[in-house]
Amino acid sequence: MQTVFIVAILALGFLVTFQIAKASEYVAILRGEERSRKQTNKINGFLLLVFLIAGLIGVYYCNEQLKGKILGAPASDHGVLVDRMLYITLALTFIVFVITQVALFWFSYKYQESDTRKAFYYPHNNKLEVIWTVIPAITLTVLVGFGIFYWFKITGEAPKDAMQVEVVGSQFKWEYRYPGADKVFGKKYFKEISDAKNNPLGQLWDDPANHDDIYVSGEPMHLVVNKPVKLIIGAKDVIHDVGLAHFRMKMDAVPGTPTTMWFTPTKTTADMKKETKNPDFVYEISCDQMCGKGHWSMRGEIVVETQEEFDAWLAKKDPQYAKVAPAKKMEPAKDSATAPGILKDSVIAQVIK
Amino acid sequence: MSESMSVHPEVVTTHDVHHDEHGGGHHKETFISKYIFSMDHKTIGKQFLITGIIWAIVGGLFSVLFRLQLGYPDQSFPILETFFGHWAKGGQIQPEFYYALVTMHGTVLVFFVLTAGLSGTFANILIPLQIGARDMASPMLNMLSYWFFFLASVIMMSSLFIQTGPAAGGWTIYPPLSALGQASQGSKLGMDLWLVSMAMFIVSSLLGGLNYISTILNMRTKGMSMTRMPLTIWAMFFTAVLGVLSFPVLLSGAILLLFDRNLGTSFFLSDIVVNGEVLPNEGGSAILFQHLFWFLGHPEVYIILLPAMGMVSEIMSVNSRKPIFGYMAMLGSLFAIAILAFLVWAHHMFVTGLNPFLGSIFVLLTLLIAVPSAIKVFNWLTTLWRGNIRFTPAMLFAIGFVSLFISGGLTGIFLGNSTIDIHLHDTMFVVAHFHIVMGVASFFGMFAGVYHWFPKMFGRYLNSTLGYIHFWVTMVGAYLIFWPMHYEGLAGMPRRYLDKSGWVSFNQFGDLDKMITVVSIIVFAVQLMFVFNFFYSIFKGRKVTTQNPWGANTLEWTTPIRPGHGNWVGEIPEVHRWPYDYGKDGRDFIPQTEPIGANESKH
């Protein structure tokens, strides 16, 4: 009923508008078309000026309303660079924005048709063209220069002491792997992926580097504050994207083509809870690449903590290998780190049934 | 009323008389040959326009539906279930329906409306009329171009009605999502239909484009040198070149994807386990598709934008009663944009794992585009400066175009810079950016064109009061919808999220989303009013009584009010000057057909 009512009102409003529009056409003819055209011209010229002023106020108002809702200070070293670049660009473009929009609407208003003025025949001026080719070119060179400088810093090689975490996306969840004490990820092959065989990432158990690798899912990824981290990113089914809004980082997860990104978190989750005055604050991983019907809910969490907290958390984890080879549930980390060769044959015998 | 009336007293022969006069030997036209399988470029242009309008209503309606979900994620709308059944179970838009809607909204508006509907319409109508030709180089291919488009439309439309629904992987249809039926409902039959439809569309676009190019190069009337062509024609020319060079690349991508889907090849697939099922494909590259797609996809942005730029230049000059400022610079910047359009595609792929060095090259080339864009803006501003401006609805839309082009162009400088793109990539910032600069701006160019050339197309005027309402509501609405949307993106909110309530980082914009939804419904309603005005005015609009209602210089206004097939009665007029002699030597305008006077000043 309500819907019918709304539709009826819309139709009525439409009809009224149309009748007025039609009537104004007749009125124009009665009053003299040229005269009423000039009057309409004045109204529209005035409205353009109103639009300019209201628009600039609107831009200011919008900023006042929303600036508190965009993310606060960045929580990583790279994020600082991204934000700096953003603000440099914002400052420059905002100046250009105001100048050009004011010129556009002011000229439109000022030079609206008038009987007393004749249009100025002004087909070209090469000096002007050169000026407004060169100035934008120089400005853009500055932007490109800063941009590429920061870009290479962000995408350059990760520091040698960076911790590594593997992130794997699939519809519609995130899984993680830590390399364990040997700091080396074991090899994987996608055809080994099997939940039934307790091998969600497709680790190859005959690679001893796998024996201490710790698989984490269904809980947040843990990172250490002020310690560079290199994420090794992959996907099982379709393209996903590891989006870390607070760290200002983002990288696609592509099946078949591993990608990486690194950064240094500079604030623990606890710090951020204080800073944002939000006790529920968590770092979130958002999937930023359309990946199917659950894309909008493909969410992961990250906990940034001190080294001690991290060590305590990791110490409670068993390597995935322990689940597939219960008999070998000893200290695989030490073994594989010190004597990788020795374990190999026995392990293969265990794994391949 | 904005139209200048009864300035030119000359009365023109009506169109029914001259059919026997021109060219000779024209066979008798039936209803079918005149309105359906017509080879007259003007009729084909109108066919493109009307098909485009129908698609625009469909595409616009889709956006209203998904805006309902975005603005009111918790509310149920029982009427949706009435119409869409299980796609909107309980009156709530289901995720798969949501993704089908956004995918088809993008596909329909980018390709079917702003490519076919825009350049299909105006290239067809304006090229022969403004260069002084009786028709296209090949009227037959031109007709086929429309009918391939029609076929593509039928296939795409039919995909809306199949059980598994239309394609739902985003308009960019990245594999593996689009290649694997197991990964998404929309990647079943709907995706095959999408690909076949696009293949037909590309054929249409190529037939049209080749025709436009050869017509412009070969069929200009006497005296119409390349540098005497109106900027509209230059814009259509570069548009056609872009299309001819880039659409085949998308075709190859589409065909390879069809192979991957149906023939077991692995061009884009490798190392995939979907829903626990291990697929045999190895060695393909999902990223390869993105290169193929964006090699078209980026020029496509300019295929959409350039015709709008051309028409805006023309309309702005006519209504400022002043020459376009810097004709050669305008032309040079069009050329520069056309070249650079091919060299920037990978800026859509900064975060795909692209080699950072390669990325930096694309940053440089991308930001370079800002230079010709800036030149164009400054030239438009100077065209307005010291003019004597008439605010016809077309002129208002042209001014609106420039405003939007500035706003959306400047945010492009953010996204083209890979450093900032890391944060903003695939967020609502991108959505706001390209809707302003490519979506709404091009629509403004199209509206400007429709209001300006409607008298030429149908011999009647659009109601200009409705035109003014249309302009003001759309202009204000466009900014209300898309300006605040940038802030969502700055917060990092990803695009294509249908409900943000589960997120700690992105749930703070509920009120904003409601506001945007309400405004977009109002704006959509006003577009329907425009459509009504359009069809009403075809039959009942005020009649055009003078040959040259806007006092314009270009050749289309030397044809009869309702030109028949062949455009001119008798000889095609000869051209003696460029098209922008407005306000020269104290004269309001000097048509291109007027010989240079002995005492005329040089420009």
Short mmCIF file of C-alpha atoms in Angstrom, two decimals, chain A residues 44-266:
data_model
loop_
_atom_site.label_atom_id
_atom_site.label_comp_id
_atom_site.label_asym_id
_atom_site.label_seq_id
_atom_site.Cartn_x
_atom_site.Cartn_y
_atom_site.Cartn_z
CA ASN A 44 20.53 30.21 -14.94
CA GLY A 45 23.54 32.50 -14.77
CA PHE A 46 22.60 33.40 -11.23
CA LEU A 47 22.05 29.75 -10.31
CA LEU A 48 25.53 28.90 -11.56
CA LEU A 49 26.96 31.45 -9.14
CA VAL A 50 24.78 30.09 -6.35
CA PHE A 51 25.97 26.60 -7.19
CA LEU A 52 29.59 27.69 -6.94
CA ILE A 53 29.16 29.30 -3.54
CA ALA A 54 26.92 26.59 -2.13
CA GLY A 55 29.25 23.99 -3.59
CA LEU A 56 32.34 25.41 -1.91
CA ILE A 57 30.48 25.66 1.39
CA GLY A 58 29.32 22.10 0.84
CA VAL A 59 32.88 20.93 0.29
CA TYR A 60 33.88 22.54 3.57
CA TYR A 61 30.87 21.18 5.43
CA CYS A 62 31.39 17.68 4.04
CA ASN A 63 34.98 17.76 5.21
CA GLU A 64 33.97 18.91 8.69
CA GLN A 65 31.42 16.11 8.94
CA LEU A 66 33.56 13.31 7.63
CA LYS A 67 37.20 14.05 8.34
CA GLY A 68 36.93 12.42 11.76
CA LYS A 69 35.64 9.22 10.22
CA ILE A 70 38.48 8.44 7.87
CA LEU A 71 41.30 6.51 9.40
CA GLY A 72 43.52 8.32 11.87
CA ALA A 73 47.28 8.20 11.93
CA PRO A 74 48.81 5.32 9.96
CA ALA A 75 49.98 2.31 11.96
CA SER A 76 53.02 1.38 9.89
CA ASP A 77 56.18 3.03 8.61
CA HIS A 78 55.03 2.74 5.02
CA GLY A 79 51.69 4.17 5.98
CA VAL A 80 53.43 7.37 7.00
CA LEU A 81 54.89 7.67 3.48
CA VAL A 82 51.55 6.93 1.84
CA ASP A 83 49.80 9.54 3.95
CA ARG A 84 52.49 12.13 3.30
CA MET A 85 52.15 11.59 -0.45
CA LEU A 86 48.40 11.79 -0.09
CA TYR A 87 48.52 15.10 1.71
CA ILE A 88 51.02 16.63 -0.72
CA THR A 89 48.74 15.64 -3.59
CA LEU A 90 45.67 16.83 -1.73
CA ALA A 91 47.17 20.26 -1.11
CA LEU A 92 48.20 20.77 -4.75
CA THR A 93 45.02 19.43 -6.29
CA PHE A 94 42.81 21.36 -3.90
CA ILE A 95 44.41 24.64 -4.98
CA VAL A 96 43.87 23.74 -8.64
CA PHE A 97 40.34 22.59 -7.85
CA VAL A 98 39.34 25.87 -6.25
CA ILE A 99 40.96 28.06 -8.89
CA THR A 100 39.48 26.22 -11.86
CA GLN A 101 36.01 25.75 -10.42
CA VAL A 102 35.79 29.39 -9.37
CA ALA A 103 36.98 30.45 -12.82
CA LEU A 104 34.48 28.16 -14.53
CA PHE A 105 31.40 29.34 -12.67
CA TRP A 106 32.50 32.93 -12.24
CA PHE A 107 33.18 33.33 -15.97
CA SER A 108 29.86 31.69 -16.75
CA TYR A 109 28.07 34.13 -14.47
CA LYS A 110 30.05 37.21 -15.43
CA TYR A 111 29.95 36.71 -19.17
CA GLN A 112 26.34 35.66 -19.49
CA GLU A 113 24.56 37.09 -22.47
CA SER A 114 24.04 40.80 -22.34
CA ASP A 115 22.91 43.24 -24.99
CA THR A 116 25.62 45.65 -24.04
CA ARG A 117 28.55 43.32 -24.65
CA LYS A 118 29.96 41.65 -27.69
CA ALA A 119 31.93 38.43 -27.43
CA PHE A 120 35.66 38.94 -27.70
CA TYR A 121 37.14 37.21 -30.73
CA TYR A 122 40.08 35.42 -29.15
CA PRO A 123 40.98 32.26 -31.02
CA HIS A 124 44.41 31.47 -29.59
CA ASN A 125 47.42 32.66 -27.68
CA ASN A 126 50.50 30.49 -27.83
CA LYS A 127 52.09 32.07 -24.78
CA LEU A 128 49.15 31.12 -22.62
CA GLU A 129 49.18 27.59 -24.00
CA VAL A 130 52.85 27.23 -23.16
CA ILE A 131 52.28 28.55 -19.64
CA TRP A 132 49.51 26.10 -18.86
CA THR A 133 51.39 23.24 -20.41
CA VAL A 134 54.60 23.88 -18.53
CA ILE A 135 53.18 24.62 -15.08
CA PRO A 136 51.13 21.41 -14.83
CA ALA A 137 54.09 19.50 -16.27
CA ILE A 138 56.42 20.79 -13.57
CA THR A 139 53.88 20.20 -10.81
CA LEU A 140 53.33 16.67 -12.02
CA THR A 141 57.05 16.03 -12.21
CA VAL A 142 57.24 16.88 -8.52
CA LEU A 143 54.38 14.53 -7.75
CA VAL A 144 55.84 11.76 -9.88
CA GLY A 145 59.23 12.27 -8.24
CA PHE A 146 57.90 11.97 -4.70
CA GLY A 147 55.57 9.17 -5.70
CA ILE A 148 58.23 6.99 -7.30
CA PHE A 149 60.68 7.66 -4.48
CA TYR A 150 58.18 6.48 -1.88
CA TRP A 151 56.99 3.67 -4.12
CA PHE A 152 60.48 2.18 -4.37
CA LYS A 153 60.93 2.51 -0.63
CA ILE A 154 57.68 0.66 -0.01
CA THR A 155 58.09 -2.00 -2.66
CA GLY A 156 61.82 -2.49 -2.24
CA GLU A 157 63.45 -5.54 -0.70
CA ALA A 158 62.35 -6.37 2.82
CA PRO A 159 65.06 -6.11 5.50
CA LYS A 160 66.94 -9.36 6.12
CA ASP A 161 65.72 -9.61 9.70
CA ALA A 162 62.08 -9.29 8.72
CA MET A 163 59.78 -11.94 10.09
CA GLN A 164 57.82 -13.81 7.47
CA VAL A 165 54.20 -14.82 7.44
CA GLU A 166 52.38 -16.57 4.67
CA VAL A 167 48.80 -15.47 3.97
CA VAL A 168 46.53 -17.64 1.87
CA GLY A 169 43.10 -16.52 0.73
CA SER A 170 40.26 -18.72 -0.37
CA GLN A 171 36.50 -18.26 -0.58
CA PHE A 172 35.93 -16.64 1.96
CA LYS A 173 38.60 -16.94 4.60
CA TRP A 174 42.22 -16.21 5.37
CA GLU A 175 44.77 -18.78 6.55
CA TYR A 176 48.28 -18.11 7.79
CA ARG A 177 51.53 -19.98 8.12
CA TYR A 178 54.59 -19.14 10.21
CA PRO A 179 57.92 -20.64 9.17
CA GLY A 180 58.87 -21.91 12.62
CA ALA A 181 62.29 -21.93 14.19
CA ASP A 182 64.18 -22.57 10.94
CA LYS A 183 62.67 -19.39 9.49
CA VAL A 184 62.14 -21.20 6.20
CA PHE A 185 58.81 -22.12 4.68
CA GLY A 186 58.56 -25.69 3.47
CA LYS A 187 57.55 -26.30 -0.14
CA LYS A 188 53.94 -26.75 -1.15
CA TYR A 189 52.09 -28.08 -4.14
CA PHE A 190 48.47 -27.23 -4.73
CA LYS A 191 47.44 -30.78 -5.57
CA GLU A 192 48.33 -31.81 -2.02
CA ILE A 193 45.74 -29.46 -0.59
CA SER A 194 43.24 -31.54 1.31
CA ASP A 195 41.26 -30.78 4.41
CA ALA A 196 40.64 -34.49 4.90
CA LYS A 197 44.37 -35.13 5.08
CA ASN A 198 44.89 -32.22 7.44
CA ASN A 199 46.84 -30.39 4.80
CA PRO A 200 44.93 -27.17 4.10
CA LEU A 201 47.87 -25.44 2.43
CA GLY A 202 49.25 -28.36 0.41
CA GLN A 203 52.53 -28.62 2.29
CA LEU A 204 54.94 -31.28 1.04
CA TRP A 205 55.88 -33.33 4.05
CA ASP A 206 59.02 -34.66 2.44
CA ASP A 207 60.43 -31.18 2.69
CA PRO A 208 61.82 -31.05 6.23
CA ALA A 209 61.48 -27.29 6.27
CA ASN A 210 57.77 -27.98 6.55
CA HIS A 211 58.01 -29.87 9.77
CA ASP A 212 58.13 -26.87 12.02
CA ASP A 213 55.85 -24.65 9.97
CA ILE A 214 52.92 -23.48 12.03
CA TYR A 215 49.52 -23.26 10.43
CA VAL A 216 47.05 -20.78 11.87
CA SER A 217 43.44 -20.36 10.92
CA GLY A 218 40.24 -19.23 12.54
CA GLU A 219 42.10 -16.74 14.67
CA PRO A 220 43.99 -13.49 14.11
CA MET A 221 47.39 -13.26 12.54
CA HIS A 222 49.92 -12.13 15.13
CA LEU A 223 52.67 -9.62 14.38
CA VAL A 224 55.36 -7.99 16.45
CA VAL A 225 55.39 -4.25 16.90
CA ASN A 226 58.32 -2.38 15.33
CA LYS A 227 59.56 -5.54 13.65
CA PRO A 228 59.45 -5.59 9.86
CA VAL A 229 57.18 -8.26 8.49
CA LYS A 230 57.15 -9.70 5.01
CA LEU A 231 53.87 -11.24 3.94
CA ILE A 232 54.00 -13.96 1.33
CA ILE A 233 50.62 -13.93 -0.26
CA GLY A 234 48.81 -16.60 -2.20
CA ALA A 235 45.32 -17.79 -3.06
CA LYS A 236 43.77 -21.17 -3.59
CA ASP A 237 40.80 -20.52 -5.84
CA VAL A 238 40.27 -17.02 -7.22
CA ILE A 239 42.02 -13.68 -6.87
CA HIS A 240 41.69 -12.12 -3.44
CA ASP A 241 43.46 -9.14 -1.97
CA VAL A 242 45.09 -8.56 1.40
CA GLY A 243 43.90 -5.07 2.29
CA LEU A 244 45.31 -3.55 5.47
CA ALA A 245 43.67 -0.17 5.75
CA HIS A 246 45.38 0.90 8.98
CA PHE A 247 48.82 -0.02 7.69
CA ARG A 248 47.96 1.54 4.30
CA MET A 249 49.05 -1.64 2.56
CA LYS A 250 47.43 -3.77 -0.07
CA MET A 251 48.43 -6.64 -2.30
CA ASP A 252 46.55 -9.09 -4.49
CA ALA A 253 46.49 -12.78 -3.68
CA VAL A 254 46.68 -14.55 -7.02
CA PRO A 255 46.34 -18.30 -7.48
CA GLY A 256 49.48 -19.63 -9.11
CA THR A 257 51.51 -16.43 -8.68
CA PRO A 258 52.78 -15.70 -5.16
CA THR A 259 53.14 -12.02 -4.25
CA THR A 260 54.82 -10.30 -1.35
CA MET A 261 54.67 -7.09 0.61
CA TRP A 262 56.44 -5.87 3.69
CA PHE A 263 56.01 -3.17 6.29
CA THR A 264 56.73 -2.46 9.93
CA PRO A 265 53.76 -2.16 12.27
CA THR A 266 54.46 0.71 14.63
#
